[in-house]
Tab-separated table of C-alpha atoms and ligand atoms in Angstrom:
chain	number	residue	atom	x	y	z
Z	7	UNK	CA	21.196	-0.786	-22.419
Z	8	UNK	CA	20.596	-4.540	-22.537
Z	9	UNK	CA	17.180	-5.932	-23.536
Z	10	UNK	CA	16.405	-6.951	-20.010
Z	11	UNK	CA	17.586	-4.074	-17.888
Z	12	UNK	CA	18.954	-4.802	-14.457
Z	13	UNK	CA	17.429	-2.288	-12.086
Z	14	UNK	CA	18.580	-1.200	-8.664
Z	15	UNK	CA	15.584	0.000	-6.628
Z	16	UNK	CA	15.736	2.059	-3.474
Z	17	UNK	CA	12.958	2.807	-0.981
Z	18	UNK	CA	13.266	5.203	1.974
Z	19	UNK	CA	9.915	7.008	2.070
Z	20	UNK	CA	8.892	6.014	5.595
Z	21	UNK	CA	10.437	3.615	8.113
Z	22	UNK	CA	11.858	0.852	5.932
Z	23	UNK	CA	15.288	1.180	4.325
Z	24	UNK	CA	15.185	-1.169	1.369
Z	25	UNK	CA	17.208	-1.943	-1.750
Z	26	UNK	CA	16.568	-4.510	-4.464
Z	27	UNK	CA	18.060	-5.725	-7.716
Z	28	UNK	CA	15.494	-6.875	-10.266
Z	29	UNK	CA	16.279	-8.404	-13.631
Z	30	UNK	CA	14.295	-7.876	-16.820
Z	31	UNK	CA	12.167	-10.974	-16.149
Z	32	UNK	CA	11.087	-9.521	-12.813
Z	33	UNK	CA	13.257	-11.953	-10.923
Z	34	UNK	CA	14.435	-10.588	-7.605
Z	35	UNK	CA	18.189	-11.155	-7.564
Z	36	UNK	CA	18.760	-9.371	-4.276
Z	37	UNK	CA	16.364	-7.772	-1.804
Z	38	UNK	CA	17.028	-6.322	1.619
Z	39	UNK	CA	14.371	-4.682	3.814
Z	40	UNK	CA	15.475	-3.143	7.072
Z	41	UNK	CA	12.584	-2.095	9.304
Z	42	UNK	CA	13.526	0.648	11.708
Z	43	UNK	CA	12.708	-0.318	15.269
Z	44	UNK	CA	13.452	3.093	16.812
Z	45	UNK	CA	9.812	4.125	16.415
Z	46	UNK	CA	8.183	1.331	18.427
Z	47	UNK	CA	8.681	3.062	21.782
Z	48	UNK	CA	6.956	6.206	20.454
Z	49	UNK	CA	3.952	4.311	19.076
Z	50	UNK	CA	4.426	5.794	15.596
Z	51	UNK	CA	7.024	6.980	13.102
Z	52	UNK	CA	9.143	9.967	14.239
Z	53	UNK	CA	10.204	11.677	10.959
Z	54	UNK	CA	13.536	13.022	12.226
Z	55	UNK	CA	14.558	9.627	13.594
Z	56	UNK	CA	13.472	7.942	10.362
Z	57	UNK	CA	15.703	10.213	8.257
Z	58	UNK	CA	18.687	9.655	10.535
Z	59	UNK	CA	18.239	5.891	10.519
Z	60	UNK	CA	18.031	5.843	6.709
Z	61	UNK	CA	21.231	7.862	6.510
Z	62	UNK	CA	23.037	5.436	8.812
Z	63	UNK	CA	21.845	2.310	7.046
Z	64	UNK	CA	21.436	3.095	3.353
Z	65	UNK	CA	25.025	2.272	2.312
Z	66	UNK	CA	24.955	-1.083	4.029
Z	67	UNK	CA	21.488	-2.004	2.787
Z	68	UNK	CA	22.376	-1.293	-0.860
Z	69	UNK	CA	25.704	-3.113	-0.517
Z	70	UNK	CA	23.936	-6.153	0.931
Z	71	UNK	CA	21.329	-6.222	-1.869
Z	72	UNK	CA	24.035	-5.945	-4.555
Z	73	UNK	CA	26.056	-8.673	-2.857
Z	74	UNK	CA	23.046	-10.975	-2.689
Z	75	UNK	CA	22.441	-10.342	-6.385
Z	76	UNK	CA	26.118	-10.954	-7.155
Z	77	UNK	CA	26.462	-7.715	-9.131
Z	78	UNK	CA	28.468	-4.521	-8.830
Z	79	UNK	CA	26.835	-1.111	-8.890
Z	80	UNK	CA	28.490	-0.496	-12.272
Z	81	UNK	CA	26.620	-3.494	-13.731
Z	82	UNK	CA	23.095	-2.173	-13.140
Z	83	UNK	CA	21.378	-0.541	-16.124
Z	84	UNK	CA	19.268	1.984	-14.197
Z	85	UNK	CA	18.533	3.208	-10.718
Z	86	UNK	CA	14.953	3.667	-9.496
Z	87	UNK	CA	14.112	5.460	-6.280
Z	88	UNK	CA	10.949	6.468	-4.453
Z	89	UNK	CA	10.710	10.235	-5.000
Z	90	UNK	CA	7.449	10.657	-3.052
Z	91	UNK	CA	5.016	10.848	-1.442
Z	92	UNK	CA	6.369	10.268	2.049
Z	93	UNK	CA	8.385	11.917	4.813
Z	94	UNK	CA	10.528	14.561	3.153
Z	95	UNK	CA	13.660	13.981	5.246
Z	96	UNK	CA	13.422	10.243	4.664
Z	97	UNK	CA	12.816	10.672	0.916
Z	98	UNK	CA	15.783	13.021	0.602
Z	99	UNK	CA	18.157	10.358	1.873
Z	100	UNK	CA	17.097	7.857	-0.799
Z	101	UNK	CA	16.877	10.381	-3.620
Z	102	UNK	CA	20.274	11.928	-2.823
Z	103	UNK	CA	21.863	8.490	-2.590
Z	104	UNK	CA	20.310	7.358	-5.876
Z	105	UNK	CA	21.271	10.553	-7.702
Z	106	UNK	CA	24.861	10.198	-6.618
Z	107	UNK	CA	24.952	6.501	-7.532
Z	108	UNK	CA	23.365	7.027	-10.961
Z	109	UNK	CA	25.760	9.875	-11.674
Z	110	UNK	CA	28.772	7.858	-10.541
Z	111	UNK	CA	28.043	4.950	-12.915
Z	112	UNK	CA	26.426	7.111	-15.612
Z	113	UNK	CA	23.059	5.353	-15.661
Z	114	UNK	CA	19.513	6.693	-15.971
Z	115	UNK	CA	17.748	7.615	-12.755
Z	116	UNK	CA	14.001	7.058	-12.430
Z	117	UNK	CA	11.909	8.768	-9.760
Z	118	UNK	CA	9.069	6.490	-8.682
Z	119	UNK	CA	5.735	7.337	-7.063
Z	120	UNK	CA	5.426	5.216	-3.923
Z	121	UNK	CA	1.768	4.262	-4.472
Z	122	UNK	CA	2.337	3.388	-8.123
Z	123	UNK	CA	5.106	1.105	-6.861
Z	124	UNK	CA	2.596	-0.599	-4.532
Z	125	UNK	CA	0.478	-1.363	-7.618
Z	126	UNK	CA	3.419	-3.261	-9.101
Z	127	UNK	CA	4.164	-5.324	-5.964
Z	128	UNK	CA	2.006	-8.370	-6.813
Z	129	UNK	CA	3.255	-8.407	-10.447
Z	130	UNK	CA	6.736	-9.341	-9.246
Z	131	UNK	CA	5.452	-12.683	-8.001
Z	132	UNK	CA	2.633	-13.286	-10.455
Z	133	UNK	CA	2.876	-12.113	-14.080
Z	134	UNK	CA	-0.916	-12.455	-14.284
Z	135	UNK	CA	-1.277	-9.575	-11.800
Z	136	UNK	CA	-1.412	-6.998	-14.567
Z	137	UNK	CA	-4.137	-4.638	-15.839
Z	138	UNK	CA	-6.955	-4.416	-16.412
Z	139	UNK	CA	-8.002	-4.514	-12.775
Z	140	UNK	CA	-9.702	-2.622	-9.991
Z	141	UNK	CA	-7.069	-1.803	-7.387
Z	142	UNK	CA	-7.485	-1.194	-3.694
Z	143	UNK	CA	-4.300	0.415	-2.391
Z	144	UNK	CA	-4.271	0.484	1.390
Z	145	UNK	CA	-1.229	1.686	3.284
Z	146	UNK	CA	-0.269	3.726	6.324
Z	147	UNK	CA	-0.607	6.997	4.432
Z	148	UNK	CA	-3.097	6.317	1.626
Z	149	UNK	CA	-6.347	4.608	0.751
Z	150	UNK	CA	-6.989	4.627	-2.990
Z	151	UNK	CA	-9.614	2.843	-5.056
Z	152	UNK	CA	-8.579	2.834	-8.729
Z	153	UNK	CA	-9.648	1.445	-12.037
Z	154	UNK	CA	-6.503	0.506	-13.954
Z	155	UNK	CA	-7.251	-0.287	-17.623
Z	156	UNK	CA	-3.499	-0.294	-18.388
Z	157	UNK	CA	-0.239	0.392	-16.566
Z	158	UNK	CA	0.173	4.157	-16.326
Z	159	UNK	CA	-3.547	4.744	-16.792
Z	160	UNK	CA	-5.186	5.317	-13.409
Z	161	UNK	CA	-8.787	6.348	-12.808
Z	162	UNK	CA	-9.421	7.426	-9.249
Z	163	UNK	CA	-12.758	6.152	-7.926
Z	164	UNK	CA	-12.334	6.930	-4.242
Z	165	UNK	CA	-9.893	7.941	-1.546
Z	166	UNK	CA	-9.967	8.571	2.157
Z	167	UNK	CA	-11.272	11.863	3.464
Z	168	UNK	CA	-9.414	11.570	6.756
Z	169	UNK	CA	-7.315	8.690	8.103
Z	170	UNK	CA	-5.773	6.125	5.789
Z	171	UNK	CA	-6.777	2.496	6.362
Z	172	UNK	CA	-3.391	1.544	7.851
Z	173	UNK	CA	-3.417	4.679	9.983
Z	174	UNK	CA	-6.789	3.582	11.396
Z	175	UNK	CA	-5.316	0.182	12.319
Z	176	UNK	CA	-2.359	1.941	13.955
Z	177	UNK	CA	-4.518	4.396	15.933
Z	178	UNK	CA	-6.978	1.743	17.081
Z	179	UNK	CA	-4.054	-0.437	18.184
Z	180	UNK	CA	-2.820	2.474	20.280
Z	181	UNK	CA	-6.265	2.888	21.866
Z	182	UNK	CA	-6.195	-0.811	22.738
Z	183	UNK	CA	-2.674	-0.588	24.190
Z	184	UNK	CA	-1.212	-2.725	21.382
Z	185	UNK	CA	2.254	-2.145	19.850
Z	186	UNK	CA	3.184	-0.235	16.673
Z	187	UNK	CA	2.696	-1.062	13.821
Z	188	UNK	CA	-0.905	-1.702	14.715
Z	189	UNK	CA	-2.067	-3.733	11.717
Z	190	UNK	CA	-0.372	-7.033	12.530
Z	191	UNK	CA	-1.185	-6.623	16.255
Z	192	UNK	CA	-4.891	-6.026	15.551
Z	193	UNK	CA	-5.023	-8.948	13.150
Z	194	UNK	CA	-3.486	-11.286	15.739
Z	195	UNK	CA	-5.873	-10.126	18.485
Z	196	UNK	CA	-8.899	-10.241	16.198
Z	197	UNK	CA	-8.236	-13.912	15.447
Z	198	UNK	CA	-8.676	-14.690	19.125
Z	199	UNK	CA	-11.755	-12.462	19.447
Z	200	UNK	CA	-15.410	-13.225	18.950
Z	201	UNK	CA	-16.541	-12.136	15.512
Z	202	UNK	CA	-19.932	-10.629	16.247
Z	203	UNK	CA	-19.690	-9.302	19.807
Z	204	UNK	CA	-19.231	-5.659	18.828
Z	205	UNK	CA	-20.938	-4.347	15.721
Z	206	UNK	CA	-19.128	-1.093	14.955
Z	207	UNK	CA	-20.192	1.610	12.473
Z	208	UNK	CA	-19.301	1.394	8.775
Z	209	UNK	CA	-18.566	5.066	8.005
Z	210	UNK	CA	-19.611	6.365	4.603
Z	211	UNK	CA	-21.222	3.058	3.683
Z	212	UNK	CA	-24.992	3.157	3.264
Z	213	UNK	CA	-27.401	1.427	0.927
Z	214	UNK	CA	-29.054	4.682	-0.164
Z	215	UNK	CA	-25.860	6.258	-1.555
Z	216	UNK	CA	-25.878	7.369	-5.172
Z	217	UNK	CA	-23.003	6.421	-7.504
Z	218	UNK	CA	-23.069	10.049	-8.624
Z	219	UNK	CA	-22.120	11.267	-5.124
Z	220	UNK	CA	-18.444	11.224	-4.147
Z	221	UNK	CA	-19.147	9.472	-0.840
Z	222	UNK	CA	-20.191	6.390	-2.837
Z	223	UNK	CA	-16.536	5.489	-3.347
Z	224	UNK	CA	-14.717	7.645	-0.790
Z	225	UNK	CA	-13.647	6.336	2.604
Z	226	UNK	CA	-13.638	7.763	6.101
Z	227	UNK	CA	-12.122	6.017	9.091
Z	228	UNK	CA	-11.980	8.688	11.793
Z	229	UNK	CA	-15.582	8.045	12.948
Z	230	UNK	CA	-14.838	4.349	13.337
Z	231	UNK	CA	-11.739	5.200	15.357
Z	232	UNK	CA	-13.851	7.464	17.622
Z	233	UNK	CA	-16.434	4.688	18.069
Z	234	UNK	CA	-13.639	2.304	19.140
Z	235	UNK	CA	-12.309	4.988	21.494
Z	236	UNK	CA	-15.698	5.341	23.175
Z	237	UNK	CA	-16.110	1.585	23.448
Z	238	UNK	CA	-12.630	1.180	24.940
Z	239	UNK	CA	-13.314	3.979	27.410
Z	240	UNK	CA	-16.590	2.351	28.510
Z	241	UNK	CA	-15.066	-1.120	28.858
Z	242	UNK	CA	-12.101	0.269	30.752
Z	243	UNK	CA	-14.448	2.039	33.176
Z	244	UNK	CA	-16.146	-1.280	33.900
Z	245	UNK	CA	-12.832	-3.085	34.299
Z	246	UNK	CA	-13.700	-5.204	31.248
Z	247	UNK	CA	-11.093	-4.072	28.722
Z	248	UNK	CA	-8.667	-6.920	29.316
Z	249	UNK	CA	-11.289	-9.616	28.693
Z	250	UNK	CA	-12.814	-7.816	25.703
Z	251	UNK	CA	-9.702	-6.452	23.936
Z	252	UNK	CA	-9.671	-9.220	21.318
Z	253	UNK	CA	-13.394	-8.768	20.631
Z	254	UNK	CA	-12.927	-5.020	20.083
Z	255	UNK	CA	-10.025	-5.713	17.704
Z	256	UNK	CA	-12.245	-8.124	15.792
Z	257	UNK	CA	-15.192	-5.680	15.697
Z	258	UNK	CA	-12.956	-2.924	14.335
Z	259	UNK	CA	-11.303	-5.170	11.749
Z	260	UNK	CA	-14.681	-6.457	10.532
Z	261	UNK	CA	-16.024	-2.921	10.100
Z	262	UNK	CA	-12.907	-1.677	8.278
Z	263	UNK	CA	-12.771	-4.738	6.020
Z	264	UNK	CA	-16.490	-4.512	5.248
Z	265	UNK	CA	-16.138	-0.899	4.075
Z	266	UNK	CA	-13.014	-1.623	1.997
Z	267	UNK	CA	-14.513	-4.699	0.330
Z	268	UNK	CA	-17.971	-3.181	-0.259
Z	269	UNK	CA	-16.579	-0.125	-2.033
Z	270	UNK	CA	-14.189	-2.222	-4.104
Z	271	UNK	CA	-17.108	-4.390	-5.237
Z	272	UNK	CA	-19.057	-1.275	-6.203
Z	273	UNK	CA	-16.164	-0.392	-8.542
Z	274	UNK	CA	-16.164	-3.964	-9.882
Z	275	UNK	CA	-19.846	-3.565	-10.606
Z	276	UNK	CA	-19.494	-0.221	-12.375
Z	277	UNK	CA	-16.436	-1.115	-14.454
Z	278	UNK	CA	-17.509	-4.670	-15.200
Z	279	UNK	CA	-13.950	-5.609	-14.256
Z	280	UNK	CA	-13.845	-8.732	-12.096
Z	281	UNK	CA	-10.078	-8.603	-11.668
Z	282	UNK	CA	-9.142	-7.063	-8.317
Z	283	UNK	CA	-5.696	-6.221	-7.005
Z	284	UNK	CA	-4.834	-5.541	-3.364
Z	285	UNK	CA	-1.734	-3.472	-2.667
Z	286	UNK	CA	-0.042	-1.673	0.227
Z	287	UNK	CA	0.755	-2.773	3.769
Z	288	UNK	CA	-2.862	-3.446	4.798
Z	289	UNK	CA	-3.080	-5.929	1.901
Z	290	UNK	CA	-1.053	-8.201	4.201
Z	291	UNK	CA	-4.215	-8.546	6.329
Z	292	UNK	CA	-5.510	-12.098	6.049
Z	293	UNK	CA	-9.094	-11.201	6.913
Z	294	UNK	CA	-9.211	-8.527	4.189
Z	295	UNK	CA	-7.960	-11.056	1.631
Z	296	UNK	CA	-10.397	-13.717	2.802
Z	297	UNK	CA	-13.499	-11.496	2.784
Z	298	UNK	CA	-12.511	-9.920	-0.526
Z	299	UNK	CA	-12.008	-13.343	-2.097
Z	300	UNK	CA	-15.351	-14.710	-0.804
Z	301	UNK	CA	-17.456	-11.711	-1.741
Z	302	UNK	CA	-15.795	-11.260	-5.132
Z	303	UNK	CA	-16.482	-14.907	-5.909
Z	304	UNK	CA	-20.142	-14.449	-5.021
Z	305	UNK	CA	-20.453	-11.269	-7.093
Z	306	UNK	CA	-18.321	-12.501	-9.987
Z	307	UNK	CA	-17.717	-16.262	-10.151
Z	308	UNK	CA	-15.241	-15.559	-12.998
Z	309	UNK	CA	-13.448	-12.872	-10.964
Z	310	UNK	CA	-9.819	-13.010	-9.850
Z	311	UNK	CA	-8.088	-11.588	-6.833
Z	312	UNK	CA	-4.403	-10.667	-6.891
Z	313	UNK	CA	-2.173	-9.846	-3.962
Z	314	UNK	CA	1.489	-10.352	-3.178
Z	315	UNK	CA	3.269	-11.893	-0.231
Z	316	UNK	CA	3.878	-9.523	2.709
Z	317	UNK	CA	7.434	-9.001	1.411
Z	318	UNK	CA	6.192	-7.242	-1.726
Z	319	UNK	CA	3.077	-5.719	-0.085
Z	320	UNK	CA	4.694	-3.885	2.815
Z	321	UNK	CA	7.200	-1.170	1.913
Z	322	UNK	CA	9.995	-2.692	-0.144
Z	323	UNK	CA	12.400	-1.774	-2.928
Z	324	UNK	CA	11.530	-4.620	-5.312
Z	325	UNK	CA	8.230	-2.915	-6.147
Z	326	UNK	CA	10.127	0.351	-6.690
Z	327	UNK	CA	12.517	-1.340	-9.109
Z	328	UNK	CA	9.558	-2.927	-10.938
Z	329	UNK	CA	7.731	0.401	-11.271
Z	330	UNK	CA	11.000	2.040	-12.404
Z	331	UNK	CA	11.315	-0.569	-15.151
Z	332	UNK	CA	7.857	0.346	-16.404
Z	333	UNK	CA	8.585	4.102	-16.266
Z	334	UNK	CA	11.905	3.581	-18.041
Z	335	UNK	CA	10.053	2.188	-21.039
Z	336	UNK	CA	7.647	5.141	-21.213
Z	337	UNK	CA	8.117	8.155	-23.479
Z	338	UNK	CA	10.136	10.971	-21.973
Z	339	UNK	CA	13.674	10.788	-20.684
Z	340	UNK	CA	14.489	9.723	-17.177
Z	341	UNK	CA	15.894	12.805	-15.569
Z	342	UNK	CA	19.079	13.066	-13.554
Z	343	UNK	CA	17.688	15.884	-11.440
Z	344	UNK	CA	14.586	14.308	-9.911
Z	345	UNK	CA	13.452	15.925	-6.696
Z	346	UNK	CA	12.078	14.376	-3.540
Z	347	UNK	CA	8.524	15.566	-2.965
Z	348	UNK	CA	6.369	14.798	0.077
Z	349	UNK	CA	3.227	15.368	-1.991
Z	350	UNK	CA	4.278	13.958	-5.369
Z	351	UNK	CA	1.225	13.667	-7.661
Z	352	UNK	CA	0.292	10.172	-8.856
Z	353	UNK	CA	1.465	10.025	-12.517
Z	354	UNK	CA	-1.266	9.282	-15.024
Z	355	UNK	CA	-4.104	9.595	-12.545
Z	356	UNK	CA	-7.402	11.201	-13.451
Z	357	UNK	CA	-10.604	11.384	-11.453
Z	358	UNK	CA	-13.513	9.203	-12.454
Z	359	UNK	CA	-16.185	11.109	-14.310
Z	360	UNK	CA	-19.410	10.125	-12.503
Z	361	UNK	CA	-21.629	10.883	-15.494
Z	362	UNK	CA	-19.555	9.247	-18.222
Z	363	UNK	CA	-19.768	5.496	-18.541
Z	364	UNK	CA	-16.539	3.778	-17.593
Z	365	UNK	CA	-14.895	1.919	-20.447
Z	366	UNK	CA	-14.899	-1.851	-20.642
Z	367	UNK	CA	-12.569	-3.757	-18.415
Y	413	LIG	O1	2.577	0.176	2.697
Y	413	LIG	P1	3.119	0.250	4.065
Y	413	LIG	O2	4.184	-0.759	4.455
Y	413	LIG	O3	3.710	1.668	4.368
Y	413	LIG	C1	3.127	2.833	3.895
Y	413	LIG	O4	3.277	3.123	2.691
Y	413	LIG	O5	2.461	3.478	4.717
Y	413	LIG	O6	1.891	0.129	5.053
Y	413	LIG	C2	2.063	0.201	6.446
Y	413	LIG	C3	0.707	0.066	7.080
Y	413	LIG	C4	0.735	0.309	8.587
Y	413	LIG	O7	-0.287	1.212	8.894
Y	413	LIG	C5	0.468	-1.077	9.163
Y	413	LIG	O8	-0.222	-1.045	10.405
Y	413	LIG	C6	-0.376	-1.703	8.085
Y	413	LIG	O9	0.212	-1.272	6.888
Y	413	LIG	N1	-0.354	-3.166	8.153
Y	413	LIG	C7	-1.435	-3.928	8.368
Y	413	LIG	C8	-0.983	-5.265	8.449
Y	413	LIG	N2	0.375	-5.267	8.254
Y	413	LIG	C9	0.731	-3.969	8.078
Y	413	LIG	N3	-2.727	-3.591	8.533
Y	413	LIG	C10	-3.605	-4.589	8.754
Y	413	LIG	N4	-3.252	-5.888	8.871
Y	413	LIG	C11	-1.960	-6.274	8.719
Y	413	LIG	N5	-1.610	-7.549	8.819
Y	414	LIG	ZN1	3.892	1.967	1.344
């Protein structure tokens, strides 16, 4: 293999069919992301339709990415594919395609964990976006707060106990009669809304919490969703929903962002690590970035915030190729018989030990 391996990445874990070619300097030579629109009318992703759409489009998407990169399949040095977690039917399409392709050109195949790939998204655009950092990974299926002293070394501080952050945006959008995916729709509406009209609850965020208790870092969004539901119901009954929709969107977004930022800053405080990375689809939210940047600056004037453009934050194959490149350099052989797994464990992740002091940043 050449010094700077050329990697073909493939992502089909949810409702984006994406392929990318990344060179050894993390330059994106080709990148195609096809968002499936079949789900919009259902207000959420329909797994069976997602798998079918991947199957129909995967050949064309990979061909287009290779063409953009100006390379043939036989010229890539390795193939990386999201092996999980995600929708099993959707994952199977990508994994089967990648296995066949890697076998056909006799190249190593690397199975990638989708959330580890999200960690690598910002690094594609900014080489400074590397460990050590505290990472907030917020997507449609996961909410993870991690301390990352080094690539491959992941200490779990907190996770959601019910809905993921993106899922909360999607469900609240539905309650407000806004289209799927809900995140961008809520963000747009919230911009037009009045910031302080509705003060909604901040679940699992209280001043009297102890760092030794798991709710100190864990998240919960279902109570916030219920509070929005009750508010929407009340406003609707008074015929006020149409004039207050933007204010509700803003109230929800402020509450969600406050919880996400506050818990991230708790981890900054404990680890002493003022470098923060935002990853996953919700990291595309401008208000989250803005509040995180302002509050981090106040807490740690020397702190730094990293996030990628929406193209490498939302589901995409460039981040998969980047994570595959890291995994390729790790001990242990890439295996030709990787399996798709809806509940793939996060490689290298351990839980934070609440009584042991966390190592230096
Ligand atoms: O990472 P991602 O593309 O897919 C998963 O791995 O789930 O994240 C998708 C999630 C959706 O829930 C979507 O509503 C949310 O990211 N999202 C946003 C924004 N853009 C996408 N949430 C808040 N604000 C946004 N601008
Ligand atoms: Zn994702």
